């Protein structure tokens, strides 16, 4: 105002924001574009605030099954972003009827190019609603095995034992055979193959194997460890299987190693006796 520039600046800014680009019957101005992206950005901010409030204040006070809070949070996120998009389109002054016609005209061509992405998106929604796989589950799909860390719009992240992360498309988690060790039970079983001489005192060997498993602090008491007859082997050998369970699914590899070493040591000491 002091330099008598305010009116000129406002006039130039108004001309720039009001400048329109005409594409057939569609008119777009710089102001409309700015309003559109501003509303979309506000929708992202609102989504993050709502998800933070749900995860930090609401969910901890509710007794929800594992995986349900993540599913609710993800669906709320998608809903806010979708509503924000339509608000942005409306606030920018676009005619939704014309946009619908335009999307329909390009829908077929775009559909062929984005059908894989759309398939993964729908598969992600199925995972969130049906919950065959949840965040925190230990799964194996193909060559990837680890703990599910995130179920995204297009793909899910699986953290492996070496702390690397596999990005697996959601459609694979729906269409491929997936082994889920923690879907319906909190305990995971391990199995140690043991080959002994058929001339040994089998009952004594079985008791020795069970005691070795029970002495490990990672082995659960219920169900108790057991020894089963494995594949039939030609004399003079006998194949057994030591089976044990643990409630600490993330330490299965460690338990397997400890049981194998413990069994080897126990059998060696028994032979010396």
PDB file of C-alpha atoms in Angstrom:
ATOM      1  CA  UNK A   1       0.000   0.000   0.000  1.00  0.00           C
ATOM      2  CA  UNK A   2       2.875   2.391   0.818  1.00  0.00           C
ATOM      3  CA  UNK A   3       4.498   1.838  -2.583  1.00  0.00           C
ATOM      4  CA  UNK A   4       1.087   1.800  -4.304  1.00  0.00           C
ATOM      5  CA  UNK A   5       1.768  -1.733  -5.492  1.00  0.00           C
ATOM      6  CA  UNK A   6      -0.977  -3.666  -3.699  1.00  0.00           C
ATOM      7  CA  UNK A   7      -3.704  -2.998  -6.240  1.00  0.00           C
ATOM      8  CA  UNK A   8      -1.425  -3.868  -9.163  1.00  0.00           C
ATOM      9  CA  UNK A   9      -0.173  -7.046  -7.484  1.00  0.00           C
ATOM     10  CA  UNK A  10      -3.702  -8.146  -6.645  1.00  0.00           C
ATOM     11  CA  UNK A  11      -4.839  -7.434 -10.175  1.00  0.00           C
ATOM     12  CA  UNK A  12      -1.987  -9.404 -11.752  1.00  0.00           C
ATOM     13  CA  UNK A  13      -2.481 -12.279  -9.310  1.00  0.00           C
ATOM     14  CA  UNK A  14      -6.201 -12.301 -10.073  1.00  0.00           C
ATOM     15  CA  UNK A  15      -5.500 -12.370 -13.801  1.00  0.00           C
ATOM     16  CA  UNK A  16      -3.045 -15.248 -13.389  1.00  0.00           C
ATOM     17  CA  UNK A  17      -5.361 -17.310 -11.177  1.00  0.00           C
ATOM     18  CA  UNK A  18      -8.314 -16.594 -13.432  1.00  0.00           C
ATOM     19  CA  UNK A  19      -6.500 -17.459 -16.669  1.00  0.00           C
ATOM     20  CA  UNK A  20      -8.354 -20.363 -18.223  1.00  0.00           C
ATOM     21  CA  UNK A  21      -7.217 -23.231 -20.381  1.00  0.00           C
ATOM     22  CA  UNK A  22      -9.997 -24.437 -22.654  1.00  0.00           C
ATOM     23  CA  UNK A  23     -10.109 -28.041 -23.832  1.00  0.00           C
ATOM     24  CA  UNK A  24     -13.294 -28.426 -25.832  1.00  0.00           C
ATOM     25  CA  UNK A  25     -16.096 -27.822 -23.350  1.00  0.00           C
ATOM     26  CA  UNK A  26     -13.780 -28.153 -20.354  1.00  0.00           C
ATOM     27  CA  UNK A  27     -12.327 -24.973 -18.856  1.00  0.00           C
ATOM     28  CA  UNK A  28      -9.557 -25.124 -16.273  1.00  0.00           C
ATOM     29  CA  UNK A  29      -8.002 -22.143 -14.522  1.00  0.00           C
ATOM     30  CA  UNK A  30      -4.842 -21.897 -12.439  1.00  0.00           C
ATOM     31  CA  UNK A  31      -6.967 -21.088  -9.405  1.00  0.00           C
ATOM     32  CA  UNK A  32      -9.008 -24.258  -9.887  1.00  0.00           C
ATOM     33  CA  UNK A  33      -5.829 -26.343 -10.029  1.00  0.00           C
ATOM     34  CA  UNK A  34      -4.476 -24.737  -6.845  1.00  0.00           C
ATOM     35  CA  UNK A  35      -7.772 -25.276  -5.009  1.00  0.00           C
ATOM     36  CA  UNK A  36      -7.882 -28.901  -6.171  1.00  0.00           C
ATOM     37  CA  UNK A  37      -4.410 -29.757  -4.882  1.00  0.00           C
ATOM     38  CA  UNK A  38      -4.974 -27.780  -1.685  1.00  0.00           C
ATOM     39  CA  UNK A  39      -8.109 -29.770  -0.815  1.00  0.00           C
ATOM     40  CA  UNK A  40      -6.371 -33.059  -1.674  1.00  0.00           C
ATOM     41  CA  UNK A  41      -3.451 -32.098   0.592  1.00  0.00           C
ATOM     42  CA  UNK A  42      -5.889 -31.243   3.401  1.00  0.00           C
ATOM     43  CA  UNK A  43      -7.524 -34.652   2.944  1.00  0.00           C
ATOM     44  CA  UNK A  44      -4.125 -36.347   3.374  1.00  0.00           C
ATOM     45  CA  UNK A  45      -3.442 -34.299   6.512  1.00  0.00           C
ATOM     46  CA  UNK A  46      -6.880 -35.072   7.952  1.00  0.00           C
ATOM     47  CA  UNK A  47      -6.404 -38.753   7.188  1.00  0.00           C
ATOM     48  CA  UNK A  48      -3.097 -38.877   9.061  1.00  0.00           C
ATOM     49  CA  UNK A  49      -4.577 -37.051  12.062  1.00  0.00           C
ATOM     50  CA  UNK A  50      -7.587 -39.384  12.239  1.00  0.00           C
ATOM     51  CA  UNK A  51      -5.420 -42.505  11.913  1.00  0.00           C
ATOM     52  CA  UNK A  52      -3.075 -41.237  14.607  1.00  0.00           C
ATOM     53  CA  UNK A  53      -6.014 -40.575  16.943  1.00  0.00           C
ATOM     54  CA  UNK A  54      -7.471 -44.026  16.304  1.00  0.00           C
ATOM     55  CA  UNK A  55      -4.197 -45.884  16.807  1.00  0.00           C
ATOM     56  CA  UNK A  56      -3.035 -43.923  19.850  1.00  0.00           C
ATOM     57  CA  UNK A  57      -6.275 -43.160  21.729  1.00  0.00           C
ATOM     58  CA  UNK A  58      -9.204 -45.262  20.517  1.00  0.00           C
ATOM     59  CA  UNK A  59      -7.863 -48.732  19.684  1.00  0.00           C
ATOM     60  CA  UNK A  60      -5.818 -49.193  22.900  1.00  0.00           C
ATOM     61  CA  UNK A  61      -9.041 -48.788  24.897  1.00  0.00           C
ATOM     62  CA  UNK A  62     -10.955 -51.400  22.873  1.00  0.00           C
ATOM     63  CA  UNK A  63     -10.583 -55.176  23.001  1.00  0.00           C
ATOM     64  CA  UNK A  64     -10.350 -55.856  19.278  1.00  0.00           C
ATOM     65  CA  UNK A  65      -8.947 -59.012  17.635  1.00  0.00           C
ATOM     66  CA  UNK A  66      -5.449 -58.760  16.219  1.00  0.00           C
ATOM     67  CA  UNK A  67      -5.500 -57.214  12.746  1.00  0.00           C
ATOM     68  CA  UNK A  68      -8.896 -55.516  13.115  1.00  0.00           C
ATOM     69  CA  UNK A  69      -7.473 -52.110  14.207  1.00  0.00           C
ATOM     70  CA  UNK A  70      -5.200 -52.026  11.148  1.00  0.00           C
ATOM     71  CA  UNK A  71      -8.104 -52.941   8.844  1.00  0.00           C
ATOM     72  CA  UNK A  72     -10.330 -50.221  10.331  1.00  0.00           C
ATOM     73  CA  UNK A  73      -7.539 -47.659  10.133  1.00  0.00           C
ATOM     74  CA  UNK A  74      -6.812 -48.496   6.493  1.00  0.00           C
ATOM     75  CA  UNK A  75     -10.474 -48.316   5.461  1.00  0.00           C
ATOM     76  CA  UNK A  76     -10.913 -44.964   7.241  1.00  0.00           C
ATOM     77  CA  UNK A  77      -7.851 -43.708   5.370  1.00  0.00           C
ATOM     78  CA  UNK A  78      -9.247 -44.791   1.995  1.00  0.00           C
ATOM     79  CA  UNK A  79     -12.673 -43.295   2.770  1.00  0.00           C
ATOM     80  CA  UNK A  80     -11.249 -39.914   3.784  1.00  0.00           C
ATOM     81  CA  UNK A  81      -9.042 -39.733   0.707  1.00  0.00           C
ATOM     82  CA  UNK A  82     -11.925 -40.687  -1.598  1.00  0.00           C
ATOM     83  CA  UNK A  83     -14.282 -38.126  -0.058  1.00  0.00           C
ATOM     84  CA  UNK A  84     -11.488 -35.535  -0.150  1.00  0.00           C
ATOM     85  CA  UNK A  85     -10.974 -36.184  -3.857  1.00  0.00           C
ATOM     86  CA  UNK A  86     -14.635 -35.553  -4.647  1.00  0.00           C
ATOM     87  CA  UNK A  87     -14.600 -32.426  -2.486  1.00  0.00           C
ATOM     88  CA  UNK A  88     -11.508 -31.241  -4.356  1.00  0.00           C
ATOM     89  CA  UNK A  89     -13.178 -31.804  -7.707  1.00  0.00           C
ATOM     90  CA  UNK A  90     -16.289 -29.955  -6.552  1.00  0.00           C
ATOM     91  CA  UNK A  91     -14.322 -27.095  -4.948  1.00  0.00           C
ATOM     92  CA  UNK A  92     -12.305 -26.625  -8.118  1.00  0.00           C
ATOM     93  CA  UNK A  93     -15.538 -26.031 -10.012  1.00  0.00           C
ATOM     94  CA  UNK A  94     -15.346 -29.059 -12.278  1.00  0.00           C
ATOM     95  CA  UNK A  95     -18.576 -30.474 -13.639  1.00  0.00           C
ATOM     96  CA  UNK A  96     -18.771 -34.013 -12.250  1.00  0.00           C
ATOM     97  CA  UNK A  97     -21.067 -35.059 -15.078  1.00  0.00           C
ATOM     98  CA  UNK A  98     -18.505 -34.112 -17.701  1.00  0.00           C
ATOM     99  CA  UNK A  99     -15.717 -35.754 -15.729  1.00  0.00           C
ATOM    100  CA  UNK A 100     -17.775 -38.953 -15.520  1.00  0.00           C
ATOM    101  CA  UNK A 101     -18.220 -38.943 -19.277  1.00  0.00           C
ATOM    102  CA  UNK A 102     -14.506 -38.271 -19.775  1.00  0.00           C
ATOM    103  CA  UNK A 103     -13.506 -41.065 -17.413  1.00  0.00           C
ATOM    104  CA  UNK A 104     -15.910 -43.422 -19.130  1.00  0.00           C
ATOM    105  CA  UNK A 105     -14.429 -42.572 -22.518  1.00  0.00           C
ATOM    106  CA  UNK A 106     -10.900 -43.357 -21.376  1.00  0.00           C
ATOM    107  CA  UNK A 107     -11.912 -46.111 -18.939  1.00  0.00           C
ATOM    108  CA  UNK A 108     -11.570 -49.008 -21.349  1.00  0.00           C
ATOM    109  CA  UNK A 109      -8.126 -48.034 -22.579  1.00  0.00           C
ATOM    110  CA  UNK A 110      -6.857 -47.161 -19.118  1.00  0.00           C
ATOM    111  CA  UNK A 111      -8.394 -50.343 -17.709  1.00  0.00           C
ATOM    112  CA  UNK A 112      -6.222 -52.550 -19.881  1.00  0.00           C
ATOM    113  CA  UNK A 113      -3.110 -50.720 -18.754  1.00  0.00           C
ATOM    114  CA  UNK A 114      -4.006 -50.581 -15.056  1.00  0.00           C
ATOM    115  CA  UNK A 115      -5.779 -53.910 -14.647  1.00  0.00           C
ATOM    116  CA  UNK A 116      -2.878 -55.354 -12.620  1.00  0.00           C
ATOM    117  CA  UNK A 117      -2.868 -52.377 -10.255  1.00  0.00           C
ATOM    118  CA  UNK A 118      -6.663 -52.550  -9.916  1.00  0.00           C
ATOM    119  CA  UNK A 119      -6.435 -56.291  -9.239  1.00  0.00           C
ATOM    120  CA  UNK A 120      -3.893 -55.679  -6.468  1.00  0.00           C
ATOM    121  CA  UNK A 121      -6.066 -52.917  -4.982  1.00  0.00           C
ATOM    122  CA  UNK A 122      -9.150 -55.158  -4.825  1.00  0.00           C
ATOM    123  CA  UNK A 123      -7.007 -57.960  -3.390  1.00  0.00           C
ATOM    124  CA  UNK A 124      -5.817 -55.557  -0.685  1.00  0.00           C
ATOM    125  CA  UNK A 125      -9.435 -54.785   0.246  1.00  0.00           C
ATOM    126  CA  UNK A 126     -10.184 -58.515   0.429  1.00  0.00           C
ATOM    127  CA  UNK A 127      -7.209 -58.992   2.758  1.00  0.00           C
ATOM    128  CA  UNK A 128      -8.453 -56.191   5.006  1.00  0.00           C
ATOM    129  CA  UNK A 129     -12.050 -57.475   5.185  1.00  0.00           C
ATOM    130  CA  UNK A 130     -11.584 -61.255   5.150  1.00  0.00           C
ATOM    131  CA  UNK A 131      -8.327 -61.106   7.149  1.00  0.00           C
ATOM    132  CA  UNK A 132      -6.733 -64.405   6.043  1.00  0.00           C
ATOM    133  CA  UNK A 133      -3.471 -62.534   6.582  1.00  0.00           C
ATOM    134  CA  UNK A 134      -2.990 -59.846   9.192  1.00  0.00           C
ATOM    135  CA  UNK A 135      -0.218 -57.494  10.180  1.00  0.00           C
ATOM    136  CA  UNK A 136       2.074 -59.415  12.523  1.00  0.00           C
ATOM    137  CA  UNK A 137       1.398 -62.855  10.993  1.00  0.00           C
ATOM    138  CA  UNK A 138       4.324 -65.057  10.055  1.00  0.00           C
ATOM    139  CA  UNK A 139       3.706 -66.372   6.543  1.00  0.00           C
ATOM    140  CA  UNK A 140       5.366 -68.023   3.571  1.00  0.00           C
ATOM    141  CA  UNK A 141       4.368 -67.252  -0.010  1.00  0.00           C
ATOM    142  CA  UNK A 142       6.607 -68.697  -2.701  1.00  0.00           C
ATOM    143  CA  UNK A 143      10.225 -68.070  -1.723  1.00  0.00           C
ATOM    144  CA  UNK A 144       9.333 -65.225   0.650  1.00  0.00           C
ATOM    145  CA  UNK A 145       8.909 -66.031   4.334  1.00  0.00           C
ATOM    146  CA  UNK A 146       8.687 -63.602   7.212  1.00  0.00           C
ATOM    147  CA  UNK A 147       6.421 -61.370   9.277  1.00  0.00           C
ATOM    148  CA  UNK A 148       3.783 -59.170   7.625  1.00  0.00           C
ATOM    149  CA  UNK A 149       4.578 -55.552   8.435  1.00  0.00           C
ATOM    150  CA  UNK A 150       2.115 -53.698   6.228  1.00  0.00           C
ATOM    151  CA  UNK A 151      -0.791 -54.380   3.880  1.00  0.00           C
ATOM    152  CA  UNK A 152      -0.800 -51.509   1.404  1.00  0.00           C
ATOM    153  CA  UNK A 153      -2.999 -50.446  -1.490  1.00  0.00           C
ATOM    154  CA  UNK A 154      -0.956 -52.298  -4.111  1.00  0.00           C
ATOM    155  CA  UNK A 155       1.433 -54.566  -2.233  1.00  0.00           C
ATOM    156  CA  UNK A 156       2.310 -55.872   1.216  1.00  0.00           C
ATOM    157  CA  UNK A 157       5.651 -55.805   3.016  1.00  0.00           C
ATOM    158  CA  UNK A 158       7.080 -58.982   4.540  1.00  0.00           C
ATOM    159  CA  UNK A 159      10.130 -58.637   6.796  1.00  0.00           C
ATOM    160  CA  UNK A 160      12.449 -61.646   6.584  1.00  0.00           C
ATOM    161  CA  UNK A 161      14.818 -63.062   9.190  1.00  0.00           C
ATOM    162  CA  UNK A 162      17.782 -61.024   7.871  1.00  0.00           C
ATOM    163  CA  UNK A 163      15.755 -57.802   8.358  1.00  0.00           C
ATOM    164  CA  UNK A 164      15.256 -57.349   4.618  1.00  0.00           C
ATOM    165  CA  UNK A 165      11.759 -56.695   3.315  1.00  0.00           C
ATOM    166  CA  UNK A 166      10.000 -58.419   0.439  1.00  0.00           C
ATOM    167  CA  UNK A 167       7.404 -56.416  -1.503  1.00  0.00           C
ATOM    168  CA  UNK A 168       4.683 -58.902  -2.480  1.00  0.00           C
ATOM    169  CA  UNK A 169       1.733 -57.854  -4.694  1.00  0.00           C
ATOM    170  CA  UNK A 170      -1.582 -58.316  -2.906  1.00  0.00           C
ATOM    171  CA  UNK A 171      -2.946 -60.466  -5.715  1.00  0.00           C
ATOM    172  CA  UNK A 172      -0.330 -63.134  -4.935  1.00  0.00           C
ATOM    173  CA  UNK A 173      -1.516 -63.302  -1.334  1.00  0.00           C
ATOM    174  CA  UNK A 174      -5.023 -64.030  -2.629  1.00  0.00           C
ATOM    175  CA  UNK A 175      -4.361 -66.345  -5.577  1.00  0.00           C
ATOM    176  CA  UNK A 176      -1.195 -68.217  -4.488  1.00  0.00           C
ATOM    177  CA  UNK A 177      -0.884 -70.858  -1.799  1.00  0.00           C
ATOM    178  CA  UNK A 178       0.084 -69.056   1.405  1.00  0.00           C
ATOM    179  CA  UNK A 179       1.233 -70.766   4.588  1.00  0.00           C
ATOM    180  CA  UNK A 180       0.235 -68.781   7.690  1.00  0.00           C
ATOM    181  CA  UNK A 181       1.784 -70.064  10.896  1.00  0.00           C
ATOM    182  CA  UNK A 182      -0.081 -67.653  13.191  1.00  0.00           C
ATOM    183  CA  UNK A 183      -3.567 -67.389  11.665  1.00  0.00           C
ATOM    184  CA  UNK A 184      -5.621 -69.306  14.229  1.00  0.00           C
ATOM    185  CA  UNK A 185      -3.052 -70.349  16.831  1.00  0.00           C
ATOM    186  CA  UNK A 186      -0.451 -68.433  18.757  1.00  0.00           C
ATOM    187  CA  UNK A 187       1.940 -71.400  18.946  1.00  0.00           C
ATOM    188  CA  UNK A 188       4.152 -72.822  16.264  1.00  0.00           C
ATOM    189  CA  UNK A 189       5.480 -76.340  16.029  1.00  0.00           C
ATOM    190  CA  UNK A 190       9.004 -77.492  15.216  1.00  0.00           C
ATOM    191  CA  UNK A 191      10.145 -80.959  14.234  1.00  0.00           C
ATOM    192  CA  UNK A 192      13.599 -82.503  14.660  1.00  0.00           C
ATOM    193  CA  UNK A 193      14.375 -85.709  12.737  1.00  0.00           C
ATOM    194  CA  UNK A 194      16.383 -88.250  14.755  1.00  0.00           C
ATOM    195  CA  UNK A 195      17.896 -91.485  13.461  1.00  0.00           C
ATOM    196  CA  UNK A 196      18.764 -94.159  16.038  1.00  0.00           C
ATOM    197  CA  UNK A 197      19.816 -97.784  16.028  1.00  0.00           C
ATOM    198  CA  UNK A 198      16.840-100.117  16.076  1.00  0.00           C
ATOM    199  CA  UNK A 199      18.677-102.262  18.605  1.00  0.00           C
ATOM    200  CA  UNK A 200      18.677 -99.462  21.201  1.00  0.00           C
ATOM    201  CA  UNK A 201      16.212 -99.189  24.033  1.00  0.00           C
ATOM    202  CA  UNK A 202      13.625 -97.161  22.123  1.00  0.00           C
ATOM    203  CA  UNK A 203      11.588 -96.236  25.199  1.00  0.00           C
ATOM    204  CA  UNK A 204      14.705 -94.869  26.861  1.00  0.00           C
ATOM    205  CA  UNK A 205      15.588 -92.890  23.712  1.00  0.00           C
ATOM    206  CA  UNK A 206      12.060 -91.463  23.537  1.00  0.00           C
ATOM    207  CA  UNK A 207      12.209 -90.367  27.186  1.00  0.00           C
ATOM    208  CA  UNK A 208      15.634 -88.842  26.556  1.00  0.00           C
ATOM    209  CA  UNK A 209      14.336 -86.808  23.603  1.00  0.00           C
ATOM    210  CA  UNK A 210      11.256 -85.597  25.505  1.00  0.00           C
ATOM    211  CA  UNK A 211      13.351 -84.555  28.504  1.00  0.00           C
ATOM    212  CA  UNK A 212      15.720 -82.667  26.212  1.00  0.00           C
ATOM    213  CA  UNK A 213      12.809 -80.740  24.726  1.00  0.00           C
ATOM    214  CA  UNK A 214      11.229 -80.001  28.117  1.00  0.00           C
ATOM    215  CA  UNK A 215      14.500 -78.594  29.426  1.00  0.00           C
ATOM    216  CA  UNK A 216      14.461 -75.863  26.765  1.00  0.00           C
ATOM    217  CA  UNK A 217      12.827 -72.666  28.058  1.00  0.00           C
ATOM    218  CA  UNK A 218      11.364 -71.842  24.630  1.00  0.00           C
ATOM    219  CA  UNK A 219       9.317 -75.057  24.492  1.00  0.00           C
ATOM    220  CA  UNK A 220       5.687 -74.718  25.601  1.00  0.00           C
ATOM    221  CA  UNK A 221       4.203 -77.066  28.192  1.00  0.00           C
ATOM    222  CA  UNK A 222       0.892 -77.351  26.350  1.00  0.00           C
ATOM    223  CA  UNK A 223       0.849 -79.256  24.088  1.00  0.00           C
ATOM    224  CA  UNK A 224       3.754 -81.264  25.527  1.00  0.00           C
ATOM    225  CA  UNK A 225       6.684 -82.455  23.403  1.00  0.00           C
ATOM    226  CA  UNK A 226       6.243 -85.852  21.763  1.00  0.00           C
ATOM    227  CA  UNK A 227       8.235 -88.349  19.758  1.00  0.00           C
ATOM    228  CA  UNK A 228       6.716 -90.008  16.693  1.00  0.00           C
ATOM    229  CA  UNK A 229       7.875 -92.737  14.356  1.00  0.00           C
ATOM    230  CA  UNK A 230       9.029 -91.260  11.068  1.00  0.00           C
ATOM    231  CA  UNK A 231       9.571 -92.958   7.733  1.00  0.00           C
ATOM    232  CA  UNK A 232      10.303 -96.660   7.816  1.00  0.00           C
ATOM    233  CA  UNK A 233      14.044 -97.142   7.358  1.00  0.00           C
ATOM    234  CA  UNK A 234      15.969-100.314   6.506  1.00  0.00           C
ATOM    235  CA  UNK A 235      17.570-102.061   9.492  1.00  0.00           C
ATOM    236  CA  UNK A 236      19.482-101.380  11.634  1.00  0.00           C
ATOM    237  CA  UNK A 237      18.221 -97.764  11.764  1.00  0.00           C
ATOM    238  CA  UNK A 238      14.984 -96.249  12.998  1.00  0.00           C
ATOM    239  CA  UNK A 239      13.734 -92.783  12.081  1.00  0.00           C
ATOM    240  CA  UNK A 240      12.053 -90.766  14.818  1.00  0.00           C
ATOM    241  CA  UNK A 241      10.670 -87.235  14.943  1.00  0.00           C
ATOM    242  CA  UNK A 242      10.852 -85.000  18.005  1.00  0.00           C
ATOM    243  CA  UNK A 243       7.950 -82.564  17.872  1.00  0.00           C
ATOM    244  CA  UNK A 244       7.666 -79.537  20.163  1.00  0.00           C
ATOM    245  CA  UNK A 245       5.706 -76.268  20.292  1.00  0.00           C
ATOM    246  CA  UNK A 246       6.623 -72.741  21.182  1.00  0.00           C
ATOM    247  CA  UNK A 247       4.614 -69.603  21.926  1.00  0.00           C
ATOM    248  CA  UNK A 248       7.452 -67.413  20.628  1.00  0.00           C
ATOM    249  CA  UNK A 249       6.964 -67.831  16.895  1.00  0.00           C
ATOM    250  CA  UNK A 250       9.719 -65.352  16.070  1.00  0.00           C
ATOM    251  CA  UNK A 251      12.316 -67.628  17.716  1.00  0.00           C
ATOM    252  CA  UNK A 252      11.507 -70.836  15.830  1.00  0.00           C
ATOM    253  CA  UNK A 253      14.858 -70.922  14.041  1.00  0.00           C
ATOM    254  CA  UNK A 254      16.704 -70.504  17.321  1.00  0.00           C
ATOM    255  CA  UNK A 255      14.609 -73.213  18.995  1.00  0.00           C
ATOM    256  CA  UNK A 256      15.200 -75.636  16.124  1.00  0.00           C
ATOM    257  CA  UNK A 257      18.945 -75.131  16.396  1.00  0.00           C
ATOM    258  CA  UNK A 258      18.966 -75.501  20.188  1.00  0.00           C
ATOM    259  CA  UNK A 259      16.871 -78.672  20.073  1.00  0.00           C
ATOM    260  CA  UNK A 260      19.079 -80.224  17.381  1.00  0.00           C
ATOM    261  CA  UNK A 261      22.230 -79.486  19.399  1.00  0.00           C
ATOM    262  CA  UNK A 262      20.580 -80.671  22.625  1.00  0.00           C
ATOM    263  CA  UNK A 263      19.430 -83.944  21.073  1.00  0.00           C
ATOM    264  CA  UNK A 264      22.867 -84.561  19.571  1.00  0.00           C
ATOM    265  CA  UNK A 265      24.542 -83.934  22.931  1.00  0.00           C
ATOM    266  CA  UNK A 266      22.056 -86.108  24.843  1.00  0.00           C
ATOM    267  CA  UNK A 267      22.443 -89.043  22.448  1.00  0.00           C
ATOM    268  CA  UNK A 268      26.232 -88.763  22.546  1.00  0.00           C
ATOM    269  CA  UNK A 269      26.277 -88.788  26.349  1.00  0.00           C
ATOM    270  CA  UNK A 270      23.884 -91.751  26.367  1.00  0.00           C
ATOM    271  CA  UNK A 271      26.189 -93.714  24.048  1.00  0.00           C
ATOM    272  CA  UNK A 272      29.181 -93.059  26.333  1.00  0.00           C
ATOM    273  CA  UNK A 273      27.209 -94.450  29.246  1.00  0.00           C
TER     274      UNK A 273
END
